[in-house]
XYZ file of C-alpha atoms in Angstrom:
589
model
C -0.587 -2.276 3.490
C -3.218 0.266 4.165
C -6.380 1.032 2.151
C -6.779 4.710 1.499
C -10.127 6.248 0.737
C -10.665 6.989 -3.035
C -13.240 9.743 -2.500
C -11.380 12.194 -4.694
C -11.535 9.732 -7.669
C -14.282 10.601 -10.157
C -14.383 7.180 -11.857
C -12.798 4.523 -9.869
C -14.203 1.543 -11.542
C -12.541 2.523 -14.809
C -9.236 3.680 -13.260
C -7.736 0.197 -12.353
C -4.239 1.000 -13.619
C -3.719 4.303 -11.763
C -5.370 3.012 -8.592
C -3.215 0.027 -8.571
C -0.067 2.229 -9.053
C -1.187 4.613 -6.289
C -1.604 1.838 -3.909
C 1.678 0.156 -4.901
C 3.638 3.448 -4.441
C 2.031 3.927 -0.994
C 3.274 0.431 0.080
C 6.774 0.773 -1.506
C 7.404 4.031 0.472
C 5.978 2.900 3.894
C 8.992 2.794 6.208
C 7.998 -0.615 7.823
C 7.032 -2.475 4.717
C 8.396 -6.000 4.448
C 11.742 -5.883 2.798
C 10.476 -8.057 -0.053
C 7.858 -5.384 -0.912
C 10.255 -2.312 -0.647
C 11.780 -0.712 -3.730
C 14.846 -2.559 -5.176
C 18.276 -1.109 -4.505
C 19.083 -1.319 -8.173
C 17.495 -1.191 -11.622
C 19.274 -1.933 -14.893
C 20.711 1.500 -15.395
C 22.170 1.435 -11.914
C 23.665 -2.022 -12.353
C 25.532 -0.863 -15.369
C 26.900 2.062 -13.448
C 27.769 -0.285 -10.527
C 29.615 -2.613 -13.034
C 31.713 0.366 -14.156
C 32.451 1.403 -10.656
C 33.363 -2.122 -9.683
C 35.816 -2.398 -12.647
C 37.513 0.826 -11.367
C 37.684 -0.632 -7.837
C 39.178 -3.883 -9.182
C 41.848 -1.733 -11.052
C 42.696 0.093 -7.854
C 42.983 -3.141 -5.836
C 40.035 -2.372 -3.610
C 37.748 -5.283 -4.778
C 38.790 -8.640 -6.203
C 37.927 -9.487 -9.850
C 35.576 -12.332 -9.040
C 33.046 -9.814 -7.572
C 32.344 -8.471 -11.148
C 30.989 -11.832 -12.280
C 28.049 -11.635 -9.901
C 27.181 -8.152 -11.098
C 27.339 -9.258 -14.599
C 24.990 -12.189 -13.900
C 22.502 -9.949 -12.082
C 22.770 -7.366 -14.937
C 22.000 -10.103 -17.484
C 18.946 -11.400 -15.613
C 17.735 -7.736 -15.269
C 18.211 -7.172 -18.936
C 15.889 -10.169 -19.752
C 13.053 -8.701 -17.663
C 13.344 -5.039 -17.963
C 11.033 -3.656 -20.587
C 12.511 -0.099 -20.096
C 15.987 -1.211 -21.001
C 14.853 -3.388 -23.909
C 13.097 -0.391 -25.446
C 16.194 1.831 -24.952
C 18.916 -0.579 -26.300
C 19.791 -0.150 -29.951
C 22.385 -2.975 -29.647
C 21.340 -6.600 -29.894
C 20.536 -7.961 -26.510
C 21.619 -11.604 -27.361
C 24.962 -10.291 -28.329
C 25.454 -8.310 -25.171
C 24.601 -11.269 -23.005
C 26.977 -13.447 -24.985
C 29.916 -11.187 -24.143
C 28.886 -10.603 -20.396
C 28.117 -14.211 -19.741
C 31.152 -15.891 -21.411
C 33.910 -16.404 -18.904
C 36.368 -16.459 -21.921
C 35.413 -12.983 -22.947
C 38.477 -10.648 -22.739
C 38.518 -7.883 -20.195
C 38.524 -5.213 -22.786
C 35.478 -6.720 -24.527
C 33.463 -6.723 -21.262
C 34.490 -3.176 -20.406
C 33.589 -1.916 -23.793
C 30.248 -3.596 -23.832
C 29.307 -2.220 -20.356
C 30.291 1.225 -21.551
C 28.050 0.778 -24.578
C 25.185 -0.129 -22.263
C 25.984 2.842 -19.982
C 25.724 5.264 -22.963
C 22.198 4.011 -23.867
C 20.912 3.435 -20.290
C 21.904 6.652 -18.524
C 19.595 7.251 -15.617
C 17.953 10.393 -16.943
C 17.259 8.620 -20.243
C 16.018 5.551 -18.355
C 13.710 7.682 -16.238
C 12.076 9.303 -19.376
C 11.442 5.885 -20.986
C 10.172 4.432 -17.748
C 7.639 7.272 -17.454
C 6.566 6.749 -21.147
C 5.978 3.086 -20.552
C 4.025 3.727 -17.336
C 1.789 6.002 -19.151
C 1.077 3.487 -21.801
C 0.583 0.673 -19.281
C -1.722 2.597 -16.940
C -3.874 3.874 -19.758
C -3.906 0.833 -21.991
C -3.126 -2.722 -21.059
C -3.142 -2.329 -17.322
C -1.263 -5.699 -16.578
C -0.684 -6.003 -12.916
C 2.786 -7.699 -13.503
C 3.944 -4.982 -15.845
C 2.491 -2.133 -13.536
C 4.361 -3.681 -10.606
C 7.661 -3.939 -12.552
C 7.578 -0.431 -13.979
C 6.449 1.177 -10.805
C 9.084 -0.514 -8.668
C 11.739 0.421 -11.209
C 10.476 4.102 -11.358
C 10.597 4.509 -7.531
C 14.168 3.114 -7.519
C 15.062 5.562 -10.298
C 13.681 8.591 -8.273
C 15.477 7.504 -5.190
C 18.684 7.510 -7.064
C 17.933 10.705 -8.925
C 18.217 13.071 -5.846
C 14.643 12.737 -4.732
C 14.056 11.741 -0.959
C 11.706 8.928 -0.138
C 9.822 11.201 2.267
C 9.214 13.800 -0.560
C 8.016 11.038 -2.985
C 5.755 9.613 -0.361
C 4.152 12.968 0.656
C 3.758 14.039 -2.937
C 2.158 10.775 -3.951
C -0.278 10.647 -0.982
C -1.215 14.230 -1.440
C -1.853 13.716 -5.226
C -3.704 10.418 -5.031
C -5.503 10.750 -1.698
C -5.566 14.025 0.118
C -5.340 17.192 -2.055
C -8.436 18.993 -3.367
C -7.664 18.184 -7.070
C -9.963 15.571 -8.593
C -8.705 12.529 -10.398
C -10.772 12.026 -13.579
C -9.178 8.695 -14.532
C -6.061 6.949 -15.717
C -4.908 9.917 -17.750
C -3.963 11.586 -14.513
C -0.777 9.510 -14.520
C 0.795 12.235 -16.686
C 0.207 14.955 -14.089
C 1.608 12.633 -11.311
C 4.776 11.991 -13.191
C 5.098 15.733 -13.823
C 5.696 16.122 -10.085
C 9.110 14.541 -10.508
C 10.168 16.432 -13.567
C 11.606 19.359 -11.571
C 15.195 20.732 -11.644
C 17.287 21.199 -8.647
C 16.584 24.373 -6.624
C 18.848 26.273 -4.189
C 17.992 25.803 -0.504
C 19.430 27.230 2.690
C 19.437 25.083 5.843
C 19.532 26.708 9.271
C 20.273 24.877 12.502
C 20.458 25.974 16.125
C 23.585 24.785 17.846
C 25.531 25.135 21.127
C 27.460 28.428 21.327
C 30.859 26.786 21.976
C 30.807 25.804 18.118
C 31.659 29.528 17.531
C 35.212 28.644 18.395
C 35.380 26.653 15.244
C 34.128 29.340 12.786
C 37.099 29.253 10.605
C 37.047 25.447 10.034
C 33.295 25.621 9.474
C 33.807 28.238 6.875
C 36.019 25.824 4.879
C 33.140 23.513 4.763
C 30.612 26.058 3.644
C 29.032 26.412 6.976
C 28.434 29.927 8.450
C 28.319 30.306 12.257
C 26.581 33.381 13.424
C 24.269 34.737 16.124
C 22.148 36.808 13.795
C 20.590 36.039 10.425
C 18.763 39.318 9.454
C 17.870 38.070 6.063
C 15.902 35.169 7.448
C 14.470 36.923 10.574
C 10.793 36.946 9.537
C 10.886 33.164 8.542
C 12.728 32.276 11.747
C 10.074 34.240 13.903
C 7.099 32.829 11.953
C 8.444 29.169 12.559
C 9.386 29.790 16.234
C 13.099 29.196 15.392
C 14.769 32.260 17.140
C 17.810 31.593 19.174
C 17.614 30.393 22.821
C 20.146 31.171 25.422
C 23.557 29.684 24.700
C 22.862 29.038 21.054
C 24.124 30.112 17.673
C 22.927 29.595 14.018
C 24.651 27.290 11.702
C 23.726 28.295 8.124
C 24.433 26.079 5.081
C 23.500 28.115 2.056
C 22.921 27.366 -1.697
C 22.142 23.709 -1.323
C 21.138 22.520 -4.783
C 18.426 19.838 -4.330
C 15.233 18.649 -5.849
C 13.157 18.628 -2.675
C 13.327 19.992 0.918
C 13.964 16.731 2.595
C 16.789 15.849 0.240
C 18.268 19.252 0.970
C 18.100 18.534 4.608
C 19.910 15.155 4.159
C 22.732 16.774 2.122
C 23.213 19.520 4.797
C 23.036 16.909 7.601
C 25.904 15.043 6.115
C 27.964 18.301 5.918
C 27.192 19.048 9.520
C 28.098 15.585 10.528
C 31.411 15.927 8.705
C 31.955 19.250 10.677
C 31.230 17.607 13.978
C 33.513 14.590 13.196
C 36.383 16.856 12.458
C 35.868 18.654 15.685
C 36.031 15.411 17.495
C 39.690 14.888 16.080
C 40.764 17.802 18.097
C 38.242 18.223 20.895
C 37.979 14.884 22.765
C 36.398 15.791 26.193
C 33.071 17.167 25.023
C 31.529 14.991 22.327
C 29.321 17.147 19.944
C 25.685 16.701 20.719
C 23.556 15.692 17.668
C 22.064 18.682 15.943
C 18.822 17.536 14.308
C 16.269 20.353 14.155
C 16.515 22.817 11.335
C 14.632 25.027 8.878
C 15.029 24.299 5.127
C 14.244 27.439 3.090
C 14.050 27.937 -0.699
C 15.576 30.989 -2.415
C 12.322 32.928 -2.551
C 11.316 32.041 1.072
C 8.100 30.602 -0.192
C 8.765 26.981 0.786
C 9.891 26.326 4.232
C 10.316 22.972 6.103
C 10.744 22.860 9.855
C 12.351 19.417 10.213
C 13.410 17.381 13.164
C 15.255 14.051 13.228
C 14.892 11.932 10.107
C 13.852 8.344 10.407
C 17.066 6.354 11.025
C 17.250 3.515 8.227
C 18.219 1.233 11.246
C 14.715 1.752 12.631
C 12.869 0.744 9.438
C 12.269 -2.774 10.586
C 9.827 -4.938 12.298
C 10.072 -4.621 16.144
C 8.619 -6.351 19.194
C 6.446 -4.480 21.635
C 8.015 -4.070 25.140
C 5.937 -6.898 26.728
C 6.905 -9.300 23.869
C 10.490 -8.267 23.911
C 10.679 -8.710 27.739
C 9.241 -12.258 27.424
C 11.593 -13.263 24.677
C 14.588 -11.944 26.646
C 13.518 -13.792 29.734
C 13.161 -16.989 27.672
C 16.626 -16.477 26.172
C 18.351 -15.803 29.457
C 16.694 -18.769 31.307
C 17.568 -21.355 28.693
C 20.897 -19.850 27.456
C 23.477 -22.447 27.400
C 26.405 -21.087 25.151
C 29.943 -21.482 26.258
C 31.821 -18.468 27.322
C 33.688 -17.852 24.121
C 30.505 -18.097 22.097
C 28.607 -15.763 24.467
C 31.451 -13.131 24.178
C 31.271 -13.329 20.473
C 27.521 -13.021 20.466
C 27.637 -10.093 22.881
C 30.298 -8.300 20.817
C 28.034 -8.527 17.769
C 25.135 -7.180 19.922
C 27.293 -4.264 20.936
C 28.006 -3.411 17.360
C 24.432 -3.696 16.559
C 23.725 -1.199 19.391
C 26.370 1.088 18.033
C 24.774 1.104 14.614
C 21.386 1.760 16.210
C 22.762 4.900 18.177
C 24.566 6.356 15.145
C 23.139 8.872 12.646
C 25.983 8.281 10.247
C 25.038 6.026 7.282
C 28.732 5.083 6.996
C 29.100 4.102 10.626
C 25.845 2.062 10.429
C 26.971 0.161 7.447
C 30.446 -0.571 8.804
C 29.231 -1.542 12.265
C 26.480 -3.801 10.938
C 28.817 -5.549 8.569
C 31.386 -6.246 11.182
C 28.487 -7.478 13.552
C 27.313 -9.801 10.901
C 30.710 -11.046 9.691
C 32.015 -11.661 13.360
C 29.177 -14.193 13.925
C 30.071 -16.238 10.937
C 31.983 -19.471 11.750
C 35.569 -19.730 10.478
C 35.879 -20.997 6.931
C 37.158 -24.619 6.641
C 40.875 -24.452 5.361
C 40.118 -27.193 3.021
C 37.188 -25.283 1.438
C 38.383 -23.378 -1.739
C 35.573 -20.779 -1.779
C 36.261 -17.111 -1.024
C 35.438 -15.412 2.290
C 32.430 -13.507 0.795
C 31.065 -16.783 -0.674
C 31.454 -18.323 2.771
C 29.577 -15.432 4.459
C 26.731 -15.633 1.847
C 26.428 -19.354 2.181
C 26.306 -19.172 5.885
C 23.673 -16.473 6.097
C 21.227 -17.700 3.373
C 19.847 -20.640 5.460
C 18.834 -18.280 8.275
C 17.085 -15.921 5.783
C 15.486 -18.545 3.631
C 14.173 -20.944 6.268
C 11.747 -18.215 7.453
C 11.064 -16.513 4.194
C 7.735 -18.226 3.409
C 6.605 -17.818 6.930
C 7.216 -14.045 6.671
C 5.272 -13.900 3.409
C 2.165 -15.623 4.795
C 2.407 -13.721 8.115
C 2.466 -10.415 6.280
C -0.520 -11.432 4.280
C -2.529 -12.343 7.287
C -1.741 -8.931 8.901
C -2.744 -7.193 5.642
C -6.047 -9.110 5.619
C -6.827 -8.448 9.237
C -6.059 -4.710 8.687
C -8.428 -4.718 5.645
C -11.372 -6.391 7.379
C -10.691 -8.197 10.728
C -14.260 -9.269 11.285
C -14.540 -10.977 7.956
C -11.066 -12.586 8.220
C -11.975 -14.055 11.681
C -15.098 -15.459 10.099
C -13.181 -16.835 7.206
C -10.604 -18.594 9.442
C -13.176 -19.800 12.030
C -13.016 -23.705 12.603
C -10.077 -23.957 10.265
C -7.486 -26.263 11.968
C -3.767 -25.065 12.438
C -1.057 -24.141 14.787
C -1.277 -20.380 14.702
C -2.654 -17.808 12.207
C 0.004 -18.500 9.508
C -0.699 -22.246 9.424
C -4.508 -21.749 9.427
C -4.326 -19.160 6.694
C -2.195 -21.655 4.672
C -4.894 -24.306 5.127
C -7.461 -21.773 3.998
C -5.559 -20.934 0.786
C -4.598 -24.479 -0.121
C -7.393 -26.939 0.773
C -10.274 -27.497 -1.622
C -12.867 -27.687 1.112
C -12.508 -23.891 1.679
C -12.976 -22.920 -1.999
C -16.325 -21.258 -1.395
C -14.959 -19.167 1.488
C -12.073 -18.122 -0.695
C -14.491 -16.807 -3.267
C -16.384 -14.851 -0.732
C -13.015 -13.223 0.491
C -11.888 -12.493 -2.951
C -15.196 -10.632 -3.809
C -14.577 -8.354 -0.785
C -11.505 -6.712 -2.031
C -13.440 -4.400 -4.406
C -11.061 -1.506 -5.195
C -8.323 -2.606 -3.065
C -6.309 -3.847 -6.130
C -3.022 -4.201 -4.460
C -4.263 -6.501 -1.732
C -6.099 -8.583 -4.293
C -2.864 -8.962 -6.267
C -0.803 -9.858 -3.136
C -3.378 -12.424 -2.143
C -3.520 -13.982 -5.668
C 0.283 -14.197 -5.616
C 0.445 -15.862 -2.271
C -2.456 -18.276 -3.282
C -0.441 -19.187 -6.351
C 2.672 -19.687 -4.310
C 1.063 -22.211 -1.899
C -0.838 -23.968 -4.662
C 1.913 -26.502 -5.052
C 5.267 -27.208 -3.386
C 7.365 -26.491 -6.515
C 6.220 -22.910 -6.508
C 7.518 -22.439 -2.917
C 10.768 -24.121 -4.105
C 11.106 -21.767 -6.983
C 10.511 -18.841 -4.663
C 13.122 -20.024 -2.306
C 15.616 -20.496 -5.267
C 14.937 -16.972 -6.549
C 15.214 -15.431 -3.064
C 18.461 -17.196 -2.367
C 20.036 -15.626 -5.538
C 18.723 -12.155 -4.655
C 20.024 -12.402 -1.094
C 23.445 -13.573 -2.275
C 23.657 -10.700 -4.720
C 22.611 -8.188 -2.001
C 25.141 -9.590 0.571
C 27.893 -9.149 -2.071
C 26.587 -5.580 -2.782
C 26.678 -4.642 0.817
C 30.282 -6.065 1.029
C 31.273 -3.946 -2.021
C 29.617 -0.885 -0.628
C 31.359 -1.363 2.695
C 34.765 -1.576 0.808
C 33.898 1.653 -1.059
C 33.208 3.469 2.193
C 36.328 2.246 3.940
C 38.755 2.356 1.094
C 37.561 5.037 -1.322
C 35.504 7.315 0.981
C 32.612 6.970 -1.338
C 29.004 6.259 -0.063
C 26.670 4.852 -2.711
C 23.425 6.565 -3.289
C 21.538 3.276 -2.512
C 23.141 2.905 0.902
C 20.073 3.362 2.934
C 18.460 0.380 1.281
C 21.555 -1.731 1.845
C 21.538 -0.650 5.659
C 17.936 -1.817 5.895
C 18.820 -5.191 4.280
C 22.103 -5.596 6.376
C 20.078 -4.894 9.563
C 17.339 -7.382 8.512
C 19.991 -10.072 7.788
C 21.763 -9.432 11.190
C 18.524 -9.422 13.171
C 17.479 -12.625 11.478
C 20.620 -14.585 12.329
C 20.873 -13.112 15.956
C 17.183 -13.900 16.691
C 17.575 -17.426 15.186
C 20.636 -18.036 17.428
C 18.751 -16.774 20.419
C 15.812 -19.121 19.690
C 18.288 -22.081 19.541
C 20.312 -21.015 22.610
C 17.188 -20.501 24.574
C 16.179 -24.106 24.151
C 18.017 -26.115 26.819
C 20.577 -28.697 25.817
C 20.237 -27.652 22.057
C 23.643 -26.023 21.305
C 26.745 -24.866 23.150
C 28.380 -22.731 20.521
C 27.581 -20.311 17.677
C 29.207 -22.642 15.197
C 26.679 -25.358 16.286
C 23.771 -22.844 15.702
C 24.912 -22.211 12.143
C 25.389 -25.967 11.425
C 21.928 -26.755 12.908
C 20.223 -24.079 10.716
C 22.128 -25.285 7.654
C 20.990 -28.884 8.267
C 17.321 -27.895 8.998
C 17.203 -25.758 5.842
C 18.574 -28.477 3.683
C 15.922 -30.872 5.158
C 13.203 -28.224 4.619
C 14.217 -27.720 1.077
C 14.670 -31.242 0.232
C 11.189 -32.224 1.604
C 9.472 -29.509 -0.555
C 11.455 -30.735 -3.643
C 10.177 -34.237 -3.393
C 8.959 -35.295 -6.957
C 5.233 -35.434 -7.259
C 4.583 -33.887 -3.896
C 1.290 -32.048 -3.254
C 0.050 -30.066 -0.297
C -2.771 -31.634 1.836
C -3.985 -31.130 5.307
C -1.756 -33.696 6.843
C 1.485 -32.403 5.454
C 1.204 -28.474 5.292
C 2.671 -27.914 8.801
C 5.435 -30.375 8.427
C 6.500 -29.028 5.180
C 6.266 -25.345 5.861
C 6.307 -24.552 9.603
C 7.929 -27.218 11.719
C 11.322 -25.457 11.813
C 11.076 -22.321 14.046
C 14.539 -21.585 12.649
């Protein structure tokens, strides 16, 4: 979370709604934002579409029928909270939920109800109503909770309406922070939303590639790719952007790419190029095609040109250790490692699949390799247990994810606060007891003796409305143990839904050859789940005489999480200095 200067705003003090939206959009689209604060993979409109797609997959035998129940549960919960959907629906919401939630509802009744919702919640209709409500909220009531909900839903909508995250981010930063236009007040929200009312344009994408690809001209033509050593029509653009051919190269031209922005046009053409190279590999094994990443994206009037290199791999949108820290952790892991040979081979195989996903530019390969890497670590299901394999996978992963969830929330807040004003935060935390910054900040937020310091910190946020909102949320979360328990319960449900969504997307890719529009978000989530499980096992394996097998690691985390959750759930429990560490931080995993 970064504060950006508001010098181009004429009336900041009376523009709370739009400033909050601008700061929220900036965080939502930052590549390395904590997963919890990134755009949702789905909104209500997309959930309805997913339900219809899942019904088709069930009919074709790709997915088992029980998977639909979880989508319907998520859909009903979204319908309860989604003001956009409520405003659009002309059918009685209670009646809809009665059909979707009742396990005795006939299949035809469920399908008809979902089709009815789909008619009224089409994504383009949903987008228009979302914009209308955003304008009202920014200019009138300016409720932080409503602004947050509507903005998150809107960004999710744009990402599934053929806009790239990079384009939305650049347009937003330019509009709110960096261009020469002035922002008079909250009414500028209409001008901002107008940026995303564009129709698709035709773009041409030009790559430089190795000359041997000329041998595959005919096959390329079938995919809509022209291979040539001269592009007279574009020569001025090529020269002005230093994109003329070098020795041993040819041009690959993918014309008439209908897209809403330059970055999305590149991603569409990249996938076509990737398909071409994959097909070459079927017949030409000895020389693996080198990745071709640099290109020019040019609109039909040659007025808009983007010279693009490699896009950020969704596998890289995660928290990472610096080399020195990584080296120390690896040394600790290797020195204390005690896993049996079979478990080490299993762990190493998962690590290899993780590496394959990291090295691949293909979304499909990333998804499949990450899922196999994750699934291969899960202990075998007890034969006496009647749950499905996907339920077993979800219940095995959730303890790893949830046991560190609160720690991640408070750690992220500490980093945001230090980035805001490190000198002030150091003074705020001075002399506060605790094992590490997360524990000390928790004491600061919870204990009554620091109330005056909290007031001083809160008065410092000024126009950084997003940081103030996040701080208030975490302070509320830590005000009593039951709030933490409620947060863990809600997060558990969201993670289970997402794991099932990842599983369905993986099946769609493998069995139907269909890649969902929200796949990049799923890849980021899958990568985070896999990293959390693997790092947890590494922490346990690095402690001598702790465990011998991966199965023992899963069992230990399961036991620790149950104990952690039960301790927080004790009736009448309150946080106090003597129990904060024991309740929140004593389990490293």
